[in-house]
Amino acid sequence: TPRLFSGMQPSADSLHVGNYIGALMQWREMQQNYDAVFCVVDMHAITVPQEPELLRAQTRRTAAQYIAGGIDPENSVLFVQSQVSAHAELAWVLNTITGFGEASRMTQYKDKSAKQGSDTTSVGLFTYPVLMAADILLYDTTIVPVGEDQRQHIELTRDLAARFNSRFGDTFVIPEPQIQKATAKIYDLQNPESKMSKSATTDAGVLWLLDEPSKTAKKIKSAVTDADREIRFDRGAKPGVSNLLTLHSTFSGTSIADLEAQFEGKGYGDLKKDVADVVTAEFTPVRERTLELLDDPAELDRMLSKNAERANEMAQKTLDRVYDRIGFLPRV
Ligand code: TYM
């Protein structure tokens, strides 16, 4: 069976609806048909400053949300990146075949470093995409389900794999991204021209999976729309309404065209009420299951350690192959 790999950063207390739709929903669907590996990428999270106790808590919370959201840690592999040392080791090797200019062109790095200024931007943030390439390539991954914002990083991964293969002989599988078009990007409710993000300036535009349902409903009811009355999907002219339609369609399973027909002649208030209903219906059981899992952190830690062993076995094989190809001595 073909291999799937994906991951999320434990950089907030909760996933947001963009992570949920752009990643987790695809993951749980695809794990049926792929040999799936899911990672909580704590080593990526520390490319910007993190509070140690908070990072530990957020790592557990992220893993718990994967499981509550439908990832099965018995069949799929669900582990924490820092517990499999091959990630750091392969990243080092890949750093040596990545061009400085090539890494400088990564738009996510440019955006993040522009916000931080060069004195506070770490070298780790710069090589972040190279660590991500290591994550993917270690598992002979064929497919990587992600949101639109990760497309460029997957392109780099493919370039590095092909470069290594041509220099050192066939070693890596070249992975493909899987990005669902309609839902590739969820936008901020208060600022529907920019993507929903964990680091948004105001919390009001972000729908957190672990928020109280009443809070979620309130945020949806105060979502920014536009001055006319028509409920119609038009990303350019009506970004707020279009984003609400996407959310509705994703969770209700009704097509955008059917929703437009259904809401004809109705007001934005009606749309928002229905969106709040479908979103909270989706989130509530996942939220409750997450909180249950977090009641027993020792059990969660055991599950993660066990899964890290499985991941380690897979990753070490690839790393051994790489070390051999580049001319490192064998361990005897
Ligand atoms: P991260 O933690 O920022 O986001 C996790 C996943 O959520 C998707 N996503 C969105 N999708 C739709 N709309 C949005 N507004 C939105 N915001 C985030 C992201 O595309 C991602 O799929 N670099 C990765 C983590 C990573 C990784 C990997 C992913 C590390 N190594 C290897 C795949 C394979 C990241 O920062 O995701």
Short mmCIF file of C-alpha atoms and ligand atoms in Angstrom, two decimals:
data_model
loop_
_atom_site.label_atom_id
_atom_site.label_comp_id
_atom_site.label_asym_id
_atom_site.label_seq_id
_atom_site.Cartn_x
_atom_site.Cartn_y
_atom_site.Cartn_z
CA THR A 1 0.00 0.00 0.00
CA PRO A 2 1.17 3.52 -0.76
CA ARG A 3 2.48 5.61 2.13
CA LEU A 4 0.91 8.80 3.47
CA PHE A 5 2.71 11.26 5.76
CA SER A 6 1.49 14.51 7.29
CA GLY A 7 1.91 16.64 10.38
CA MET A 8 0.90 19.71 12.34
CA GLN A 9 2.72 22.00 14.71
CA PRO A 10 1.74 21.94 18.39
CA SER A 11 1.94 25.72 18.42
CA ALA A 12 -1.45 26.47 19.99
CA ASP A 13 -3.78 25.00 22.60
CA SER A 14 -6.25 23.98 19.94
CA LEU A 15 -6.39 23.24 16.25
CA HIS A 16 -8.48 25.73 14.27
CA VAL A 17 -11.10 24.98 11.66
CA GLY A 18 -8.51 25.51 8.89
CA ASN A 19 -6.30 22.74 10.29
CA TYR A 20 -9.36 20.60 10.81
CA ILE A 21 -10.62 20.93 7.24
CA GLY A 22 -7.32 21.40 5.41
CA ALA A 23 -5.65 18.48 7.16
CA LEU A 24 -7.41 16.34 9.76
CA MET A 25 -10.59 15.61 7.78
CA GLN A 26 -8.55 14.48 4.80
CA TRP A 27 -6.29 12.42 7.04
CA ARG A 28 -9.04 10.44 8.66
CA GLU A 29 -10.58 9.70 5.28
CA MET A 30 -7.30 8.73 3.63
CA GLN A 31 -5.96 6.53 6.45
CA GLN A 32 -8.39 3.85 5.21
CA ASN A 33 -6.57 3.52 1.89
CA TYR A 34 -2.97 4.34 2.80
CA ASP A 35 -0.33 3.17 5.14
CA ALA A 36 -0.53 6.39 7.14
CA VAL A 37 2.00 8.16 9.37
CA PHE A 38 0.94 11.28 11.33
CA CYS A 39 3.35 13.43 13.25
CA VAL A 40 3.12 16.18 15.87
CA VAL A 41 6.02 18.35 14.74
CA ASP A 42 7.35 19.81 17.99
CA MET A 43 10.79 20.41 16.44
CA HIS A 44 9.15 22.70 13.92
CA ALA A 45 7.30 24.50 16.69
CA ILE A 46 10.55 25.55 18.41
CA THR A 47 11.69 27.51 15.34
CA VAL A 48 9.88 30.34 17.10
CA PRO A 49 10.17 30.79 20.89
CA GLN A 50 8.02 28.39 22.97
CA GLU A 51 7.41 28.16 26.70
CA PRO A 52 8.64 24.64 27.69
CA GLU A 53 5.68 23.58 29.88
CA LEU A 54 3.25 25.03 27.38
CA LEU A 55 4.94 23.20 24.50
CA ARG A 56 4.64 19.91 26.38
CA ALA A 57 0.95 20.51 27.07
CA GLN A 58 0.25 21.60 23.51
CA THR A 59 2.01 18.54 22.11
CA ARG A 60 -0.30 16.27 24.14
CA ARG A 61 -3.33 18.34 23.19
CA THR A 62 -2.48 18.15 19.50
CA ALA A 63 -2.05 14.38 19.65
CA ALA A 64 -5.34 14.06 21.54
CA GLN A 65 -7.12 16.09 18.87
CA TYR A 66 -5.74 13.84 16.13
CA ILE A 67 -7.23 10.82 17.90
CA ALA A 68 -10.51 12.53 18.81
CA GLY A 69 -10.76 13.71 15.21
CA GLY A 70 -10.63 10.13 13.99
CA ILE A 71 -6.99 9.11 13.62
CA ASP A 72 -6.61 5.52 14.75
CA PRO A 73 -3.27 5.09 16.58
CA GLU A 74 -3.52 1.32 16.35
CA ASN A 75 -3.56 1.19 12.57
CA SER A 76 -1.97 4.48 11.59
CA VAL A 77 1.29 5.59 13.17
CA LEU A 78 0.80 8.70 15.35
CA PHE A 79 3.97 10.02 16.95
CA VAL A 80 5.90 13.05 18.16
CA GLN A 81 8.75 14.21 15.93
CA SER A 82 11.39 14.79 18.66
CA GLN A 83 11.06 11.15 19.74
CA VAL A 84 12.47 9.90 16.42
CA SER A 85 16.00 11.24 16.09
CA ALA A 86 16.31 10.37 12.39
CA HIS A 87 14.34 13.55 11.57
CA ALA A 88 17.09 15.82 12.86
CA GLU A 89 19.78 13.62 11.31
CA LEU A 90 18.31 13.53 7.82
CA ALA A 91 17.53 17.26 8.01
CA TRP A 92 21.25 17.90 8.52
CA VAL A 93 22.15 15.93 5.41
CA LEU A 94 19.47 17.67 3.35
CA ASN A 95 20.70 21.07 4.59
CA THR A 96 23.95 20.36 2.79
CA ILE A 97 22.25 19.94 -0.59
CA THR A 98 19.85 22.88 -0.22
CA GLY A 99 20.82 26.12 -1.88
CA PHE A 100 20.90 29.24 0.28
CA GLY A 101 18.95 31.11 -2.39
CA GLU A 102 16.52 28.25 -2.74
CA ALA A 103 15.69 28.36 0.99
CA SER A 104 15.49 32.17 0.86
CA ARG A 105 12.68 31.96 -1.69
CA MET A 106 10.28 30.12 0.63
CA THR A 107 7.33 32.51 1.01
CA GLN A 108 6.34 31.30 4.48
CA TYR A 109 9.86 32.04 5.72
CA LYS A 110 9.81 35.45 4.09
CA ASP A 111 6.45 36.32 5.68
CA LYS A 112 7.37 35.08 9.15
CA SER A 113 10.83 36.59 9.22
CA ALA A 114 9.54 39.92 7.90
CA LYS A 115 7.16 40.03 10.87
CA GLN A 116 9.91 39.16 13.37
CA GLY A 117 12.89 41.13 12.11
CA SER A 118 16.28 39.58 11.34
CA ASP A 119 17.71 39.74 14.86
CA THR A 120 14.95 37.61 16.34
CA THR A 121 14.55 35.29 13.36
CA SER A 122 16.33 32.00 14.06
CA VAL A 123 18.39 29.94 11.64
CA GLY A 124 15.97 27.14 12.55
CA LEU A 125 13.12 29.08 10.99
CA PHE A 126 15.20 29.43 7.85
CA THR A 127 15.83 25.70 7.54
CA TYR A 128 12.30 24.77 8.65
CA PRO A 129 11.31 23.52 5.16
CA VAL A 130 14.38 21.27 5.05
CA LEU A 131 13.31 19.56 8.29
CA MET A 132 9.89 19.16 6.73
CA ALA A 133 11.47 17.50 3.69
CA ALA A 134 13.27 15.10 6.06
CA ASP A 135 9.95 14.25 7.76
CA ILE A 136 8.41 13.29 4.47
CA LEU A 137 11.34 11.52 2.81
CA LEU A 138 12.18 9.31 5.81
CA TYR A 139 8.99 7.30 5.32
CA ASP A 140 9.19 6.65 1.56
CA THR A 141 6.08 8.79 1.36
CA THR A 142 4.03 8.80 -1.82
CA ILE A 143 1.36 11.31 -0.78
CA VAL A 144 1.24 14.33 1.55
CA PRO A 145 -2.21 15.76 2.33
CA VAL A 146 -1.85 19.43 3.34
CA GLY A 147 -3.47 22.83 2.96
CA GLU A 148 -2.59 25.15 0.10
CA ASP A 149 -0.06 27.08 2.25
CA GLN A 150 2.28 24.06 2.31
CA ARG A 151 2.45 23.56 -1.47
CA GLN A 152 5.80 25.32 -1.89
CA HIS A 153 7.37 23.23 0.89
CA ILE A 154 6.32 20.02 -0.85
CA GLU A 155 7.81 21.34 -4.10
CA LEU A 156 11.12 21.87 -2.29
CA THR A 157 10.89 18.36 -0.85
CA ARG A 158 10.47 16.94 -4.34
CA ASP A 159 13.41 18.99 -5.65
CA LEU A 160 15.69 17.85 -2.82
CA ALA A 161 14.70 14.19 -3.26
CA ALA A 162 15.36 14.31 -6.99
CA ARG A 163 18.68 16.11 -6.46
CA PHE A 164 19.85 13.57 -3.90
CA ASN A 165 18.78 10.70 -6.15
CA SER A 166 20.65 12.05 -9.12
CA ARG A 167 23.81 12.74 -7.11
CA PHE A 168 23.92 9.59 -5.01
CA GLY A 169 21.70 7.09 -6.79
CA ASP A 170 18.07 6.19 -6.31
CA THR A 171 17.33 6.63 -2.60
CA PHE A 172 14.14 8.58 -2.03
CA VAL A 173 10.58 8.18 -3.25
CA ILE A 174 9.38 11.46 -4.82
CA PRO A 175 6.20 12.47 -2.95
CA GLU A 176 3.06 14.13 -4.34
CA PRO A 177 1.03 16.76 -2.47
CA GLN A 178 -2.69 16.26 -2.07
CA ILE A 179 -4.49 19.56 -1.76
CA GLN A 180 -8.26 19.62 -2.02
CA LYS A 181 -9.23 22.59 -4.12
CA ALA A 182 -12.55 23.74 -2.64
CA THR A 183 -11.34 23.56 0.91
CA ALA A 184 -7.68 24.23 0.33
CA LYS A 185 -7.86 27.43 2.31
CA ILE A 186 -10.10 28.61 5.13
CA TYR A 187 -10.06 32.34 5.81
CA ASP A 188 -10.16 34.43 8.97
CA LEU A 189 -13.75 35.34 9.91
CA GLN A 190 -12.83 38.92 10.76
CA ASN A 191 -10.45 39.38 7.90
CA PRO A 192 -11.70 37.06 5.13
CA GLU A 193 -8.96 38.04 2.72
CA SER A 194 -6.24 36.37 4.79
CA LYS A 195 -6.00 32.72 5.75
CA MET A 196 -7.08 31.59 9.17
CA SER A 197 -3.94 31.21 11.23
CA LYS A 198 -2.86 30.27 14.76
CA SER A 199 -1.04 33.55 15.01
CA ALA A 200 -3.93 35.81 13.97
CA THR A 201 -3.87 39.27 15.53
CA THR A 202 -7.41 38.92 16.88
CA ASP A 203 -8.94 35.78 18.30
CA ALA A 204 -12.43 36.73 17.06
CA GLY A 205 -11.72 35.54 13.53
CA VAL A 206 -10.39 32.09 14.46
CA LEU A 207 -12.64 29.09 15.14
CA TRP A 208 -10.85 26.82 17.61
CA LEU A 209 -11.84 23.16 17.75
CA LEU A 210 -11.70 23.22 21.57
CA ASP A 211 -13.68 26.45 22.10
CA GLU A 212 -16.99 26.23 23.95
CA PRO A 213 -19.79 25.76 21.37
CA SER A 214 -21.44 29.03 22.48
CA LYS A 215 -18.22 30.90 21.78
CA THR A 216 -17.92 29.34 18.33
CA ALA A 217 -21.51 30.29 17.50
CA LYS A 218 -20.87 33.86 18.65
CA LYS A 219 -17.78 34.20 16.47
CA ILE A 220 -19.68 32.95 13.43
CA LYS A 221 -22.53 35.38 14.09
CA SER A 222 -20.10 38.30 14.13
CA ALA A 223 -18.21 37.17 11.01
CA VAL A 224 -17.47 39.96 8.54
CA THR A 225 -19.63 39.80 5.39
CA ASP A 226 -20.36 42.63 2.93
CA ALA A 227 -22.85 45.41 2.22
CA ASP A 228 -25.20 43.72 -0.24
CA ARG A 229 -27.61 40.90 0.58
CA GLU A 230 -26.92 38.17 -1.89
CA ILE A 231 -25.79 34.76 -0.68
CA ARG A 232 -23.54 33.69 -3.50
CA PHE A 233 -20.05 32.17 -3.75
CA ASP A 234 -17.64 34.75 -5.15
CA ARG A 235 -14.21 34.71 -3.56
CA GLY A 236 -13.18 38.04 -5.10
CA ALA A 237 -16.26 40.18 -4.45
CA LYS A 238 -17.66 38.35 -1.43
CA PRO A 239 -14.83 36.72 0.54
CA GLY A 240 -16.69 36.60 3.88
CA VAL A 241 -19.86 35.01 2.50
CA SER A 242 -17.83 32.61 0.37
CA ASN A 243 -15.86 31.45 3.41
CA LEU A 244 -19.11 30.83 5.33
CA LEU A 245 -20.47 28.85 2.39
CA THR A 246 -17.30 26.75 2.30
CA LEU A 247 -17.61 25.98 6.02
CA HIS A 248 -21.27 25.05 5.65
CA SER A 249 -20.70 22.92 2.58
CA THR A 250 -17.77 21.05 4.13
CA PHE A 251 -19.65 20.05 7.27
CA SER A 252 -23.17 19.63 5.88
CA GLY A 253 -22.06 17.84 2.73
CA THR A 254 -24.36 20.08 0.66
CA SER A 255 -22.83 21.46 -2.52
CA ILE A 256 -22.19 25.22 -2.80
CA ALA A 257 -24.69 25.40 -5.70
CA ASP A 258 -27.39 23.74 -3.61
CA LEU A 259 -26.66 26.08 -0.70
CA GLU A 260 -26.98 29.12 -2.97
CA ALA A 261 -30.39 27.85 -4.09
CA GLN A 262 -31.43 26.99 -0.55
CA PHE A 263 -30.53 30.46 0.79
CA GLU A 264 -32.01 32.44 -2.08
CA GLY A 265 -33.99 35.38 -0.73
CA LYS A 266 -32.70 34.77 2.80
CA GLY A 267 -30.44 37.03 4.88
CA TYR A 268 -26.89 36.72 6.18
CA GLY A 269 -28.32 36.12 9.66
CA ASP A 270 -29.99 32.94 8.43
CA LEU A 271 -26.80 31.73 6.79
CA LYS A 272 -24.74 32.41 9.91
CA LYS A 273 -27.20 30.62 12.15
CA ASP A 274 -27.03 27.51 9.97
CA VAL A 275 -23.24 27.68 9.72
CA ALA A 276 -23.02 27.91 13.52
CA ASP A 277 -25.24 24.83 13.80
CA VAL A 278 -23.24 22.66 11.42
CA VAL A 279 -19.86 23.75 12.83
CA THR A 280 -20.80 23.15 16.47
CA ALA A 281 -22.43 19.81 15.57
CA GLU A 282 -19.12 18.76 14.02
CA PHE A 283 -16.89 20.15 16.77
CA THR A 284 -18.77 19.17 19.93
CA PRO A 285 -18.08 15.41 19.96
CA VAL A 286 -14.45 15.94 18.94
CA ARG A 287 -13.99 18.50 21.70
CA GLU A 288 -15.52 16.20 24.31
CA ARG A 289 -13.41 13.23 23.27
CA THR A 290 -10.26 15.38 23.32
CA LEU A 291 -10.94 16.52 26.88
CA GLU A 292 -11.54 12.90 27.94
CA LEU A 293 -8.22 11.79 26.46
CA LEU A 294 -6.41 14.64 28.21
CA ASP A 295 -7.70 13.37 31.55
CA ASP A 296 -5.15 10.58 31.30
CA PRO A 297 -1.86 12.10 30.09
CA ALA A 298 0.17 9.05 31.20
CA GLU A 299 -1.84 6.80 28.90
CA LEU A 300 -1.42 9.30 26.07
CA ASP A 301 2.36 9.40 26.65
CA ARG A 302 2.53 5.59 26.56
CA MET A 303 0.61 5.45 23.30
CA LEU A 304 2.90 8.08 21.76
CA SER A 305 6.08 6.33 22.89
CA LYS A 306 4.87 3.04 21.47
CA ASN A 307 4.10 4.70 18.17
CA ALA A 308 7.47 6.47 18.13
CA GLU A 309 9.11 3.05 18.22
CA ARG A 310 7.17 2.00 15.14
CA ALA A 311 8.11 5.24 13.38
CA ASN A 312 11.74 4.86 14.42
CA GLU A 313 11.99 1.46 12.80
CA MET A 314 10.71 2.80 9.50
CA ALA A 315 12.81 5.96 9.59
CA GLN A 316 16.07 4.30 10.58
CA LYS A 317 16.02 2.12 7.46
CA THR A 318 15.91 5.17 5.23
CA LEU A 319 18.56 6.99 7.24
CA ASP A 320 20.92 3.99 7.03
CA ARG A 321 20.47 3.95 3.26
CA VAL A 322 21.24 7.68 3.07
CA TYR A 323 24.33 7.45 5.28
CA ASP A 324 25.65 4.62 3.17
CA ARG A 325 25.07 6.50 -0.10
CA ILE A 326 26.85 9.65 1.05
CA GLY A 327 29.89 7.74 2.25
CA PHE A 328 29.56 7.61 6.04
CA LEU A 329 31.18 4.61 7.76
CA PRO A 330 28.99 1.64 8.64
CA ARG A 331 28.33 0.88 12.33
CA VAL A 332 29.78 -2.56 12.98
P1 TYM B 1 0.56 23.80 10.36
O1 TYM B 1 0.71 23.24 11.73
O2 TYM B 1 0.73 25.25 10.16
O3 TYM B 1 -0.85 23.41 9.80
C1 TYM B 1 -1.33 22.08 9.81
C2 TYM B 1 -2.13 21.78 8.56
O4 TYM B 1 -3.25 22.67 8.47
C3 TYM B 1 -3.26 23.30 7.19
N1 TYM B 1 -3.82 24.66 7.35
C4 TYM B 1 -4.88 25.13 6.69
N2 TYM B 1 -5.69 24.56 5.79
C5 TYM B 1 -6.70 25.30 5.30
N3 TYM B 1 -6.94 26.58 5.67
C6 TYM B 1 -6.16 27.19 6.59
N4 TYM B 1 -6.42 28.43 6.99
C7 TYM B 1 -5.07 26.46 7.15
N5 TYM B 1 -4.11 26.75 8.05
C8 TYM B 1 -3.35 25.63 8.17
C9 TYM B 1 -1.82 23.32 6.76
O5 TYM B 1 -1.71 23.44 5.36
C10 TYM B 1 -1.32 21.99 7.25
O6 TYM B 1 -1.66 20.97 6.35
N6 TYM B 1 4.78 22.79 7.99
C11 TYM B 1 3.54 22.18 8.43
C12 TYM B 1 3.74 21.00 9.35
C13 TYM B 1 4.61 19.92 8.81
C14 TYM B 1 4.27 18.99 7.82
C15 TYM B 1 5.40 18.15 7.67
C16 TYM B 1 3.15 18.79 7.03
C17 TYM B 1 5.86 19.62 9.21
N7 TYM B 1 6.34 18.57 8.54
C18 TYM B 1 5.42 17.11 6.74
C19 TYM B 1 3.16 17.73 6.09
C20 TYM B 1 4.29 16.92 5.96
C21 TYM B 1 2.76 23.23 9.16
O7 TYM B 1 3.27 24.19 9.62
O8 TYM B 1 1.47 22.97 9.35
#
